[in-house]
Amino acid sequence: MRVAVAGGTGLVGRYVVQELTAAGHDPVVLARSRGVDLVTGAGLDAAMAGAEAVVDVSNLETTRARTAIAFFDSAGRHLLDAGALAGVRHHVVLSIVGLERVGLGYYQGKLRQEEVVTKGAAVPWTVLRATQFHEFPLQVLGQVPGPFAVVPRMRTQPVAAREVARHLVELVLGPPRGRAPELAGPRVEELVDMARRVLRARGRRRLLLPVKMPGGAGTAMVEGGSLPTGSAGPRGRQTFDEWLAEYAGQGEKEVRGE
C-alpha cells in the first residue's frame, strides 16, 4: 500500500516510515525537504498521486495559538483536498490527550486540526490522541539553554514515540475508526522529575527551576489534565526509565528527531 506520511522527517514520522517499510508498504514522505509545502499546498497533489492512505504527524514549534491554528488549519485542509483528489480511503491524524482540558496555544491549533478532519471531511478518518512522548522532557530542557532549566509542573503518562508510530501504522492499515481510544504509556510521571533524571543520565549540571504555568492551563497540567480519561485505551510497554537507559548515549538532536 502507498501511504503518504505528512511530517515524515520528524520524530514520530521517521518511525512511521520505518514501520511501513518493514511491513512491505510504500511510504511517501510529505515535507518541505521533499518538495512539499503543507501550508501552501505546493507539490502536494503530485506527491499524493496513487496514495491509498495518509498518516498526518505534521508539527511545528510554537506556543502561539494564532500561529498553531493557522498552520494546522491550512495543512489539514490541503491534505484532505489532495487526499480526496487522489482517492485516499483513510486519513489518520495524531493528536494529543487533554486538548480541551489544558488549552495551551499549541493545543488550540491541534483542536483546529481535529475539527478540520472530523467535521464534514470527504475522506474517512481516524483521530488518535496520545500522551507526551518520552522525549518530551529533553525537548523542554532544550528550549532554554544555559545554566538554568525552566520546567513546567505537569503530570503526564509518557509513551515511547516508536510505539505511537507502530499504533498509527496499525490504524492506517485497518478500517477508519473515527475517534480511536487514547494511547498512553505504562506509568504516570511528573515532568519535573523526568527532567531531573534526564540531566542526571547525561551528566549535566543545570539548576532546575520548576514552575506552574499561569491560569487554567497550568492548573490543569498540575492536576492531571494531560492524563488519559479512563483505562480502556491501549498502553505502551516501554517505561520512561527503560527509554532513558536506551537513549542516554545518543545526541540530543538525534533523540528529539532533529
XYZ file of C-alpha atoms in Angstrom, residues 27-214:
188
model
C 5.659 5.304 2.431
C 5.775 8.707 0.726
C 7.199 11.493 2.891
C 5.403 14.836 2.689
C 7.783 17.520 3.941
C 9.394 20.732 2.726
C 12.707 18.926 2.358
C 10.954 16.646 -0.152
C 9.428 19.498 -2.148
C 6.014 19.556 -0.447
C 4.640 22.549 1.465
C 1.605 21.581 3.525
C 0.712 25.187 4.343
C 0.520 26.379 0.742
C -0.222 23.005 -0.823
C 2.682 23.335 -3.251
C 3.794 19.941 -4.579
C 1.133 18.100 -2.605
C -1.114 16.796 -5.399
C 1.808 15.272 -7.294
C 3.283 13.664 -4.170
C -0.092 12.190 -3.194
C -0.749 10.543 -6.564
C -1.513 6.871 -6.050
C -1.691 7.103 -2.244
C -4.363 4.983 -0.598
C -3.964 6.373 2.905
C -2.481 9.300 4.840
C -0.848 9.490 8.273
C -0.640 13.099 9.454
C 2.067 13.615 12.073
C 2.946 17.119 10.885
C 4.181 19.541 13.520
C 5.604 22.979 14.196
C 7.338 24.532 17.195
C 5.237 27.364 18.598
C 3.396 28.352 21.749
C 1.227 30.934 19.970
C -2.381 29.923 19.414
C -2.793 32.038 16.271
C 0.295 30.522 14.637
C -0.682 26.968 15.547
C -4.281 27.394 14.393
C -3.217 28.893 11.057
C -0.742 26.079 10.404
C -2.965 23.142 11.288
C -5.992 24.631 9.549
C -4.141 25.168 6.272
C -2.162 21.928 6.388
C -5.208 19.873 7.320
C -7.394 21.285 4.557
C -4.717 20.894 1.900
C -4.067 17.293 2.953
C -7.761 16.410 2.847
C -8.284 18.077 -0.537
C -5.272 16.314 -2.024
C -6.395 13.049 -0.458
C -9.866 13.322 -1.961
C -8.329 14.036 -5.369
C -6.036 11.007 -5.060
C -8.847 8.724 -3.912
C -7.439 8.179 -0.424
C -9.558 5.750 1.599
C -8.245 6.533 5.099
C -6.880 9.699 6.752
C -5.222 9.177 10.156
C -4.260 12.088 12.424
C -2.073 12.035 15.522
C -3.372 14.370 18.223
C -2.806 14.946 21.963
C -4.635 13.739 25.070
C -6.299 16.501 27.066
C -6.542 19.254 24.443
C -9.742 20.772 25.819
C -8.720 20.463 29.468
C -5.269 22.050 29.131
C -5.950 24.583 26.383
C -2.392 25.784 25.648
C -1.854 27.832 22.488
C -0.376 24.902 20.584
C -3.234 22.702 21.768
C -5.724 25.127 20.244
C -4.035 24.509 16.917
C -4.379 20.756 17.367
C -8.055 21.204 18.163
C -8.484 23.052 14.878
C -6.702 20.193 13.107
C -9.167 17.734 14.600
C -12.121 19.926 13.636
C -10.972 20.152 10.022
C -10.772 16.365 9.796
C -13.850 15.381 11.789
C -16.424 17.914 10.587
C -17.579 17.151 7.070
C -14.365 15.730 5.637
C -14.859 13.772 2.392
C -12.163 11.235 3.347
C -12.909 8.590 6.043
C -10.808 9.341 9.103
C -9.313 8.188 12.384
C -8.012 10.512 15.113
C -5.599 9.065 17.664
C -4.871 11.095 20.773
C -1.649 10.134 22.547
C 0.112 11.426 25.642
C 3.516 13.135 25.608
C 6.477 11.127 24.348
C 9.433 10.019 26.456
C 11.459 12.611 24.521
C 9.294 15.435 25.919
C 11.475 16.429 28.925
C 14.526 16.575 26.660
C 12.631 18.899 24.312
C 11.626 21.097 27.270
C 15.210 21.256 28.541
C 16.404 22.261 25.083
C 14.111 25.277 24.868
C 16.195 27.418 27.249
C 19.963 26.831 27.030
C 22.327 27.829 29.781
C 22.805 27.004 33.464
C 19.101 27.235 34.340
C 16.403 24.791 33.225
C 12.816 26.021 33.498
C 10.423 23.059 33.568
C 6.622 23.278 33.915
C 4.933 21.348 36.671
C 2.931 18.678 34.907
C 1.613 15.173 35.380
C 1.887 13.007 32.298
C 1.793 9.345 31.288
C 4.560 9.312 28.669
C 4.713 6.812 25.838
C 7.514 5.757 23.503
C 7.389 7.556 20.146
C 8.172 4.285 18.363
C 5.152 2.643 19.993
C 2.964 5.555 18.894
C 4.217 5.117 15.335
C 3.534 1.385 15.444
C -0.012 2.030 16.637
C -0.581 4.624 13.903
C 0.504 2.114 11.269
C -1.865 -0.494 12.682
C -4.681 2.036 12.492
C -3.970 3.276 8.976
C -3.838 -0.259 7.600
C -7.227 -1.009 9.126
C -10.686 0.492 8.587
C -11.446 4.084 9.657
C -12.421 4.226 13.335
C -13.384 7.836 13.961
C -12.019 8.710 17.384
C -9.740 5.862 18.428
C -9.182 5.065 22.131
C -6.500 7.241 23.715
C -2.945 5.902 23.747
C -0.719 6.412 26.792
C 2.387 4.990 28.389
C 2.570 2.457 31.225
C 3.149 4.870 34.144
C 2.183 8.313 35.385
C 5.210 10.583 35.820
C 5.980 14.116 36.984
C 7.641 16.140 34.228
C 9.999 17.889 36.654
C 11.218 14.538 37.972
C 11.652 13.242 34.415
C 13.785 16.280 33.566
C 15.979 15.681 36.616
C 16.549 12.083 35.539
C 17.466 13.205 32.022
C 20.052 15.666 33.363
C 21.480 13.036 35.702
C 21.659 10.410 32.950
C 23.541 12.810 30.687
C 25.854 14.092 33.410
C 24.597 17.660 33.025
C 24.815 20.234 35.819
C 21.942 22.686 35.493
C 19.791 24.368 38.116
C 16.274 23.085 37.519
C 13.505 25.605 38.193
C 10.024 24.045 38.443
C 7.263 26.493 37.523
C 3.492 26.297 37.452
C 2.149 27.618 34.167
C -0.245 30.553 34.648
